[in-house]
Amino acid sequence: MKLHEYQSKQLFARYGIPIPKGRVAATATEARQIAEEIGGRVVIKSQVLVGGRGKAGGIRLAKSPKEAEEVATQILAMEIKGLPVRKVLVDEAANIEQEIYLGITNDRAARRPVMMASSAGGVEIEDVARTAPEKIIKVHVDPLLGLRDFQARDVALGIDLPREHWKSFGVIACGLWKAYSENDATLAEINPLVITKEKRLVALDGKMLVDDNALFRHSDLVEMRDVDEEAAAETEARKYGLSYIKLDGQIGCMVNGAGLAMTSMDIVKLFGGEPANFLDIGGGAGADKVAAALRIILSDPNVKAILFNIFGGITRCDEVARGILSALAEVKPKIPMVVRLVGTNAEEGRQLLADAKMITAETLADAAQKAVAAAK
Ligand code: GDP
Ligand code: MN
């Protein structure tokens, strides 16, 4: 689950991280009122769950409450990377001297969290990693001990942070670690963390991703979920208990079991195709679940063929086949579909599907090749 910038920053503030004065607004009038309260220059920031808002024109300065209202009107009418802007954050504008990157995520290879920092902040960290990897300082955090003071100092030294800011940086780094670990985050990021002309460190931007599987113990975070701003397909999938992640390829994948879904994607790639999604319909998926999954896959216009890869273990293949058939009757897709069905009652299941003019396959390799060919 992604948190909005204003939500992330409010959370960070609870851990002692300095943030600019400001509030979120849903209308231009409200934005003007907030600008009046703050006084002086403000920055109007679109609250959408994607990065690169600055480049897209979704972050603008305003010199007066009147200008804040005008700018807010324009930003609230915008769409950024397909997402409509429904709220803006009105923050006291900062006088920036330097932009720093500071983030924590999981390093799966090292099997522990990693804090990353860079003196080249403001831009996306992936770009820094590509063009100037030596500018990224990393320290691994022992999950039981937490981030230690000396590690925060190592990071400060590594990014050439002026000595006068080390104490404040230590508070911010440790606060970010606590925010990350106590909320079961998979990412906690401040980009940019700025040094202002007044010589203060302030978190101007905030980003948090929280592990969905841990949400059951964070009811306060669940309340922050902004369903309107999430990709429609992913919200729909969650409603039906499907794990769906949209990708950029052409081959829709409908699979039961997460491991089998990963394998299917790998094999599609092996035979020169690109998967359009990750989708696990789970065990015992009935017709309504299959139909929902089919609608979700087909809502992506890039999909040129669908690969069904079903292993009937607990669920019987003929049942799955009937589920697929009633889903097809409802959704009526016009693109080629390849099915690989193995397990209990596979023969019966395959027969049912062949009658429905679906391309059937015996092995996964065969199915993947047929799907790649059909997509061309
Ligand atoms: P993102 O583009 O979605 O990552 O949004 P950010 O909140 O990081 O803002 C992008 C850029 O806008 C920052 O890197 C800053 O350069 C600039 N910016 C944001 N807030 C302020 C501010 O208060 N004052 C000034 N001068 N620039 C700002
Ligand atoms: Mn940013």
Short mmCIF file of C-alpha atoms and ligand atoms in Angstrom, two decimals:
data_model
loop_
_atom_site.label_atom_id
_atom_site.label_comp_id
_atom_site.label_asym_id
_atom_site.label_seq_id
_atom_site.Cartn_x
_atom_site.Cartn_y
_atom_site.Cartn_z
CA MET A 1 0.00 0.00 0.00
CA LYS A 2 1.27 3.43 -0.96
CA LEU A 3 0.87 6.47 1.25
CA HIS A 4 0.46 9.96 -0.14
CA GLU A 5 3.20 12.51 0.38
CA TYR A 6 1.19 14.39 3.01
CA GLN A 7 0.44 11.16 4.90
CA SER A 8 4.07 10.02 4.80
CA LYS A 9 5.28 13.39 6.04
CA GLN A 10 2.75 13.47 8.89
CA LEU A 11 3.94 10.03 9.90
CA PHE A 12 7.60 11.09 9.64
CA ALA A 13 6.86 14.13 11.84
CA ARG A 14 5.68 11.80 14.61
CA TYR A 15 9.18 10.32 14.57
CA GLY A 16 10.86 13.69 15.01
CA ILE A 17 11.59 14.43 11.36
CA PRO A 18 11.18 18.15 10.56
CA ILE A 19 8.64 18.86 7.82
CA PRO A 20 7.40 22.16 6.40
CA LYS A 21 4.29 23.80 7.83
CA GLY A 22 1.31 22.91 5.67
CA ARG A 23 -1.97 21.11 5.13
CA VAL A 24 -3.82 19.23 2.45
CA ALA A 25 -6.70 20.79 0.46
CA ALA A 26 -9.37 19.35 -1.80
CA THR A 27 -10.48 22.68 -3.31
CA ALA A 28 -8.75 25.83 -4.55
CA THR A 29 -10.60 27.93 -1.95
CA GLU A 30 -9.22 25.77 0.84
CA ALA A 31 -5.76 26.07 -0.71
CA ARG A 32 -6.05 29.86 -0.55
CA GLN A 33 -7.12 29.74 3.11
CA ILE A 34 -4.16 27.55 4.01
CA ALA A 35 -1.83 29.91 2.11
CA GLU A 36 -3.29 32.82 4.13
CA GLU A 37 -2.65 30.96 7.40
CA ILE A 38 0.92 30.18 6.41
CA GLY A 39 1.66 33.63 5.02
CA GLY A 40 4.43 34.28 2.48
CA ARG A 41 5.39 31.95 -0.35
CA VAL A 42 3.87 28.50 -0.54
CA VAL A 43 4.35 25.45 -2.72
CA ILE A 44 1.27 23.71 -4.16
CA LYS A 45 1.84 19.98 -4.59
CA SER A 46 -0.40 17.50 -6.37
CA GLN A 47 -1.13 14.42 -4.22
CA VAL A 48 -1.02 11.48 -6.59
CA LEU A 49 0.56 8.10 -5.95
CA VAL A 50 3.30 8.40 -8.58
CA GLY A 51 6.76 9.95 -8.62
CA GLY A 52 8.07 12.65 -10.91
CA ARG A 53 5.25 15.08 -10.15
CA GLY A 54 7.67 17.98 -10.32
CA LYS A 55 8.65 17.23 -13.93
CA ALA A 56 4.98 16.72 -14.86
CA GLY A 57 4.11 20.25 -13.66
CA GLY A 58 2.30 19.04 -10.56
CA ILE A 59 4.44 21.06 -8.13
CA ARG A 60 4.45 24.85 -8.32
CA LEU A 61 5.33 27.81 -6.17
CA ALA A 62 2.87 30.61 -5.37
CA LYS A 63 3.79 34.05 -4.01
CA SER A 64 0.39 35.04 -2.59
CA PRO A 65 -2.86 33.42 -1.40
CA LYS A 66 -4.51 34.62 -4.63
CA GLU A 67 -1.83 32.96 -6.74
CA ALA A 68 -2.12 29.84 -4.55
CA GLU A 69 -5.80 29.64 -5.45
CA GLU A 70 -5.06 30.02 -9.17
CA VAL A 71 -2.29 27.45 -9.17
CA ALA A 72 -4.39 25.03 -7.10
CA THR A 73 -7.26 25.39 -9.59
CA GLN A 74 -4.92 24.40 -12.41
CA ILE A 75 -3.29 21.51 -10.56
CA LEU A 76 -6.63 20.12 -9.35
CA ALA A 77 -7.71 19.93 -13.01
CA MET A 78 -4.63 17.90 -13.95
CA GLU A 79 -4.08 14.25 -14.57
CA ILE A 80 -0.58 12.92 -13.85
CA LYS A 81 0.45 9.65 -15.49
CA GLY A 82 -3.22 8.75 -15.84
CA LEU A 83 -4.16 9.61 -12.25
CA PRO A 84 -6.53 12.52 -11.58
CA VAL A 85 -5.37 15.03 -8.95
CA ARG A 86 -7.98 15.18 -6.20
CA LYS A 87 -5.96 16.85 -3.47
CA VAL A 88 -3.09 19.29 -3.19
CA LEU A 89 -0.69 19.81 -0.32
CA VAL A 90 -0.08 23.47 0.48
CA ASP A 91 3.29 23.79 2.22
CA GLU A 92 5.35 26.72 3.35
CA ALA A 93 7.94 27.14 0.56
CA ALA A 94 11.53 26.33 1.42
CA ASN A 95 14.63 28.21 0.34
CA ILE A 96 16.71 25.34 -0.89
CA GLU A 97 20.48 25.30 -0.68
CA GLN A 98 21.06 21.58 -1.28
CA GLU A 99 18.86 18.54 -2.03
CA ILE A 100 19.78 15.21 -0.46
CA TYR A 101 18.32 11.73 -0.98
CA LEU A 102 17.63 9.54 2.07
CA GLY A 103 15.75 6.25 1.91
CA ILE A 104 15.38 2.82 3.49
CA THR A 105 14.29 -0.32 1.70
CA ASN A 106 14.82 -4.06 1.90
CA ASP A 107 17.96 -5.49 0.35
CA ARG A 108 16.78 -9.00 -0.44
CA ALA A 109 20.25 -10.22 -1.45
CA ALA A 110 21.71 -9.07 1.85
CA ARG A 111 18.59 -10.21 3.71
CA ARG A 112 18.35 -6.99 5.68
CA PRO A 113 17.17 -3.41 5.35
CA VAL A 114 19.51 -0.91 3.74
CA MET A 115 19.71 2.82 4.26
CA MET A 116 20.75 4.72 1.15
CA ALA A 117 21.76 8.34 0.88
CA SER A 118 23.09 10.61 -1.80
CA SER A 119 24.22 14.21 -2.06
CA ALA A 120 22.59 14.17 -5.51
CA GLY A 121 19.00 14.37 -4.21
CA GLY A 122 15.85 15.67 -5.85
CA VAL A 123 16.15 13.45 -8.91
CA GLU A 124 15.00 9.84 -8.89
CA ILE A 125 17.45 7.54 -7.14
CA GLU A 126 17.26 5.04 -10.03
CA ASP A 127 18.76 7.73 -12.28
CA VAL A 128 21.59 8.38 -9.82
CA ALA A 129 22.21 4.63 -9.57
CA ARG A 130 22.57 4.48 -13.34
CA THR A 131 24.64 7.57 -14.01
CA ALA A 132 26.66 8.03 -10.81
CA PRO A 133 26.44 4.92 -8.62
CA GLU A 134 29.47 6.06 -6.59
CA LYS A 135 27.30 8.91 -5.26
CA ILE A 136 25.05 6.48 -3.38
CA ILE A 137 26.12 5.59 0.15
CA LYS A 138 24.65 2.40 1.63
CA VAL A 139 24.60 0.99 5.15
CA HIS A 140 22.86 -2.22 6.10
CA VAL A 141 20.76 -2.19 9.23
CA ASP A 142 20.57 -5.10 11.64
CA PRO A 143 16.81 -5.50 12.10
CA LEU A 144 17.21 -6.43 15.77
CA LEU A 145 19.63 -3.66 16.73
CA GLY A 146 18.14 -0.97 14.50
CA LEU A 147 20.07 1.89 12.94
CA ARG A 148 22.99 2.79 15.21
CA ASP A 149 24.24 6.33 15.78
CA PHE A 150 27.62 5.56 14.24
CA GLN A 151 25.92 4.31 11.09
CA ALA A 152 24.02 7.60 10.74
CA ARG A 153 27.36 9.40 11.13
CA ASP A 154 28.94 7.15 8.49
CA VAL A 155 26.18 8.11 6.09
CA ALA A 156 26.55 11.83 6.90
CA LEU A 157 30.29 11.56 6.26
CA GLY A 158 29.72 9.57 3.08
CA ILE A 159 27.56 12.26 1.52
CA ASP A 160 29.89 15.07 2.65
CA LEU A 161 27.24 16.60 4.85
CA PRO A 162 28.62 19.70 6.61
CA ARG A 163 29.47 18.92 10.22
CA GLU A 164 26.94 21.43 11.64
CA HIS A 165 24.07 19.26 10.32
CA TRP A 166 25.20 15.90 11.67
CA LYS A 167 23.20 16.04 14.88
CA SER A 168 19.98 16.91 13.10
CA PHE A 169 20.75 14.33 10.42
CA GLY A 170 21.18 11.67 13.10
CA VAL A 171 17.71 12.42 14.47
CA ILE A 172 16.21 12.26 10.96
CA ALA A 173 18.00 9.04 9.99
CA CYS A 174 16.98 7.27 13.23
CA GLY A 175 13.44 8.64 12.94
CA LEU A 176 13.19 7.33 9.38
CA TRP A 177 14.41 3.92 10.52
CA LYS A 178 11.77 3.80 13.29
CA ALA A 179 9.05 4.92 10.86
CA TYR A 180 10.15 2.16 8.49
CA SER A 181 10.42 -0.68 10.97
CA GLU A 182 7.50 0.12 13.29
CA ASN A 183 5.08 0.44 10.35
CA ASP A 184 6.26 -2.64 8.45
CA ALA A 185 7.23 -0.48 5.49
CA THR A 186 9.00 -1.79 2.41
CA LEU A 187 10.14 1.72 1.53
CA ALA A 188 10.51 4.94 3.49
CA GLU A 189 12.01 7.74 1.47
CA ILE A 190 12.76 11.45 1.79
CA ASN A 191 13.64 12.93 -1.58
CA PRO A 192 14.60 15.67 -1.26
CA LEU A 193 15.79 16.16 2.27
CA VAL A 194 16.97 19.74 1.96
CA ILE A 195 19.45 22.03 3.62
CA THR A 196 17.72 25.41 3.62
CA LYS A 197 19.37 28.79 3.26
CA GLU A 198 18.50 29.23 6.97
CA LYS A 199 20.78 26.21 7.64
CA ARG A 200 18.06 23.74 8.67
CA LEU A 201 17.38 20.21 7.47
CA VAL A 202 13.78 19.70 6.31
CA ALA A 203 12.00 16.75 4.63
CA LEU A 204 10.35 18.36 1.59
CA ASP A 205 8.99 15.15 0.08
CA GLY A 206 7.94 11.84 1.64
CA LYS A 207 7.13 8.43 0.31
CA MET A 208 6.10 5.27 2.15
CA LEU A 209 5.18 1.82 0.94
CA VAL A 210 3.68 -0.49 3.54
CA ASP A 211 3.63 -4.26 3.28
CA ASP A 212 0.01 -5.27 2.56
CA ASN A 213 0.53 -8.48 4.50
CA ALA A 214 1.23 -6.50 7.67
CA LEU A 215 -1.73 -4.13 7.40
CA PHE A 216 -3.80 -6.25 9.76
CA ARG A 217 -1.74 -4.86 12.62
CA HIS A 218 -1.84 -1.22 11.49
CA SER A 219 -5.47 -0.14 11.51
CA ASP A 220 -4.37 3.52 11.54
CA LEU A 221 -2.59 3.01 8.21
CA VAL A 222 -5.47 1.06 6.67
CA GLU A 223 -7.65 4.14 7.21
CA MET A 224 -5.23 6.15 5.09
CA ARG A 225 -5.74 3.97 2.04
CA ASP A 226 -6.89 6.09 -0.89
CA VAL A 227 -8.74 3.68 -3.13
CA ASP A 228 -9.66 6.41 -5.66
CA GLU A 229 -6.01 6.98 -6.43
CA GLU A 230 -4.86 3.40 -6.85
CA ALA A 231 -4.78 1.68 -10.22
CA ALA A 232 -8.41 0.62 -10.82
CA ALA A 233 -7.41 -2.90 -11.84
CA GLU A 234 -5.47 -3.49 -8.62
CA THR A 235 -8.38 -2.29 -6.46
CA GLU A 236 -10.75 -4.56 -8.38
CA ALA A 237 -8.35 -7.48 -7.92
CA ARG A 238 -8.12 -6.92 -4.18
CA LYS A 239 -11.92 -6.99 -3.96
CA TYR A 240 -11.93 -10.54 -5.35
CA GLY A 241 -8.92 -11.68 -3.33
CA LEU A 242 -6.70 -11.91 -6.42
CA SER A 243 -3.03 -10.92 -6.37
CA TYR A 244 -2.58 -8.88 -9.53
CA ILE A 245 0.34 -6.71 -10.60
CA LYS A 246 0.17 -4.96 -13.94
CA LEU A 247 3.28 -5.14 -16.12
CA ASP A 248 4.10 -3.77 -19.58
CA GLY A 249 4.04 -6.84 -21.85
CA GLN A 250 1.47 -8.35 -24.24
CA ILE A 251 0.74 -11.75 -22.75
CA GLY A 252 -1.89 -11.85 -20.04
CA CYS A 253 -1.19 -14.57 -17.47
CA MET A 254 -3.89 -16.32 -15.46
CA VAL A 255 -2.35 -18.80 -13.05
CA ASN A 256 -3.24 -20.53 -9.80
CA GLY A 257 -0.44 -20.26 -7.26
CA ALA A 258 2.15 -17.52 -6.84
CA GLY A 259 5.16 -19.74 -7.58
CA LEU A 260 3.52 -21.14 -10.68
CA ALA A 261 2.68 -17.59 -11.77
CA MET A 262 6.33 -16.53 -11.45
CA THR A 263 7.43 -19.61 -13.38
CA SER A 264 4.89 -18.89 -16.12
CA MET A 265 6.22 -15.36 -16.50
CA ASP A 266 9.81 -16.63 -16.70
CA ILE A 267 8.91 -19.16 -19.38
CA VAL A 268 7.00 -16.57 -21.41
CA LYS A 269 10.15 -14.44 -21.36
CA LEU A 270 12.33 -17.42 -22.22
CA PHE A 271 10.36 -17.88 -25.45
CA GLY A 272 10.65 -14.22 -26.39
CA GLY A 273 7.39 -12.86 -24.98
CA GLU A 274 6.71 -10.27 -22.29
CA PRO A 275 4.12 -10.92 -19.56
CA ALA A 276 1.38 -8.28 -19.21
CA ASN A 277 0.82 -9.07 -15.57
CA PHE A 278 1.44 -11.20 -12.55
CA LEU A 279 -1.77 -12.86 -11.43
CA ASP A 280 -2.44 -15.51 -8.86
CA ILE A 281 -6.10 -16.53 -8.77
CA GLY A 282 -5.44 -18.78 -5.79
CA GLY A 283 -6.60 -22.31 -5.15
CA GLY A 284 -10.25 -23.26 -5.53
CA ALA A 285 -11.04 -20.28 -7.76
CA GLY A 286 -14.65 -20.48 -8.91
CA ALA A 287 -16.27 -19.01 -12.03
CA ASP A 288 -16.85 -15.56 -10.54
CA LYS A 289 -13.20 -15.24 -9.54
CA VAL A 290 -12.00 -16.42 -12.95
CA ALA A 291 -14.39 -13.99 -14.66
CA ALA A 292 -13.16 -11.10 -12.51
CA ALA A 293 -9.56 -12.05 -13.33
CA LEU A 294 -10.39 -12.22 -17.03
CA ARG A 295 -12.02 -8.78 -16.97
CA ILE A 296 -9.00 -7.35 -15.16
CA ILE A 297 -6.53 -8.85 -17.67
CA LEU A 298 -8.62 -7.60 -20.62
CA SER A 299 -8.89 -4.08 -19.19
CA ASP A 300 -5.26 -3.69 -20.28
CA PRO A 301 -5.28 -2.72 -23.98
CA ASN A 302 -1.72 -4.06 -24.47
CA VAL A 303 -2.84 -7.65 -23.96
CA LYS A 304 -2.70 -9.58 -27.24
CA ALA A 305 -3.07 -13.15 -25.94
CA ILE A 306 -3.86 -14.87 -22.67
CA LEU A 307 -2.05 -17.81 -21.17
CA PHE A 308 -3.97 -19.89 -18.64
CA ASN A 309 -1.69 -22.08 -16.61
CA ILE A 310 -3.67 -24.16 -14.15
CA PHE A 311 -2.48 -26.95 -11.94
CA GLY A 312 -5.40 -28.87 -10.52
CA GLY A 313 -4.35 -30.18 -7.15
CA ILE A 314 -7.03 -29.51 -4.57
CA THR A 315 -9.20 -27.90 -7.23
CA ARG A 316 -10.28 -30.32 -9.99
CA CYS A 317 -9.40 -29.34 -13.57
CA ASP A 318 -12.90 -29.93 -14.91
CA GLU A 319 -14.24 -27.52 -12.30
CA VAL A 320 -11.67 -24.91 -13.30
CA ALA A 321 -12.54 -25.49 -16.97
CA ARG A 322 -16.23 -24.91 -16.23
CA GLY A 323 -15.25 -21.75 -14.37
CA ILE A 324 -13.28 -20.57 -17.39
CA LEU A 325 -16.17 -21.38 -19.74
CA SER A 326 -18.76 -19.48 -17.77
CA ALA A 327 -16.32 -16.59 -17.43
CA LEU A 328 -15.81 -16.61 -21.22
CA ALA A 329 -19.56 -16.60 -21.79
CA GLU A 330 -19.77 -13.51 -19.64
CA VAL A 331 -16.70 -11.58 -20.77
CA LYS A 332 -16.43 -12.74 -24.44
CA PRO A 333 -12.77 -11.93 -25.14
CA LYS A 334 -11.74 -11.50 -28.76
CA ILE A 335 -8.07 -12.42 -28.43
CA PRO A 336 -6.42 -15.84 -28.64
CA MET A 337 -6.29 -17.90 -25.47
CA VAL A 338 -3.94 -20.76 -24.68
CA VAL A 339 -4.63 -23.19 -21.86
CA ARG A 340 -2.36 -25.57 -20.08
CA LEU A 341 -4.26 -27.67 -17.63
CA VAL A 342 -2.73 -30.52 -15.63
CA GLY A 343 -3.63 -32.43 -12.52
CA THR A 344 -6.80 -34.06 -11.26
CA ASN A 345 -9.35 -34.64 -14.06
CA ALA A 346 -7.13 -32.82 -16.59
CA GLU A 347 -8.41 -34.88 -19.54
CA GLU A 348 -11.99 -33.93 -18.89
CA GLY A 349 -11.07 -30.30 -18.37
CA ARG A 350 -9.05 -30.09 -21.59
CA GLN A 351 -11.88 -31.65 -23.56
CA LEU A 352 -14.33 -29.04 -22.28
CA LEU A 353 -11.99 -26.23 -23.28
CA ALA A 354 -11.05 -27.62 -26.70
CA ASP A 355 -14.76 -27.68 -27.50
CA ALA A 356 -14.77 -23.95 -26.75
CA LYS A 357 -12.07 -23.30 -29.41
CA MET A 358 -9.34 -22.49 -26.93
CA ILE A 359 -5.80 -23.48 -27.85
CA THR A 360 -4.78 -26.27 -25.51
CA ALA A 361 -1.26 -27.31 -24.59
CA GLU A 362 0.28 -30.30 -22.86
CA THR A 363 3.32 -28.71 -21.26
CA LEU A 364 4.10 -25.27 -19.97
CA ALA A 365 6.84 -24.79 -22.59
CA ASP A 366 4.36 -25.72 -25.32
CA ALA A 367 1.75 -23.34 -23.89
CA ALA A 368 4.19 -20.44 -23.59
CA GLN A 369 5.40 -20.87 -27.19
CA LYS A 370 1.82 -21.01 -28.45
CA ALA A 371 0.90 -17.88 -26.50
CA VAL A 372 3.97 -15.98 -27.76
CA ALA A 373 3.15 -17.00 -31.34
CA ALA A 374 -0.54 -16.08 -30.92
CA ALA A 375 0.37 -12.62 -29.62
CA LYS A 376 2.32 -11.81 -32.79
P1 GDP B 1 8.37 14.64 -6.96
O1 GDP B 1 8.78 15.32 -8.23
O2 GDP B 1 7.08 13.92 -7.14
O3 GDP B 1 9.44 13.79 -6.39
O4 GDP B 1 8.06 15.83 -5.88
P2 GDP B 1 9.02 16.61 -4.83
O5 GDP B 1 8.21 16.91 -3.64
O6 GDP B 1 10.28 15.87 -4.60
O7 GDP B 1 9.33 17.98 -5.56
C1 GDP B 1 10.11 18.05 -6.73
C2 GDP B 1 11.05 19.22 -6.69
O8 GDP B 1 10.33 20.43 -6.52
C3 GDP B 1 12.02 19.19 -5.52
O9 GDP B 1 13.13 18.38 -5.78
C4 GDP B 1 12.39 20.65 -5.38
O10 GDP B 1 13.43 20.99 -6.27
C5 GDP B 1 11.12 21.37 -5.80
N1 GDP B 1 10.42 21.84 -4.60
C6 GDP B 1 9.54 21.14 -3.83
N2 GDP B 1 9.15 21.88 -2.77
C7 GDP B 1 9.80 23.07 -2.86
C8 GDP B 1 9.86 24.27 -2.07
O11 GDP B 1 9.23 24.40 -1.02
N3 GDP B 1 10.64 25.29 -2.52
C9 GDP B 1 11.37 25.20 -3.67
N4 GDP B 1 12.11 26.24 -4.05
N5 GDP B 1 11.35 24.09 -4.44
C10 GDP B 1 10.60 23.04 -4.05
MN MN B 2 10.58 13.76 -4.69
#
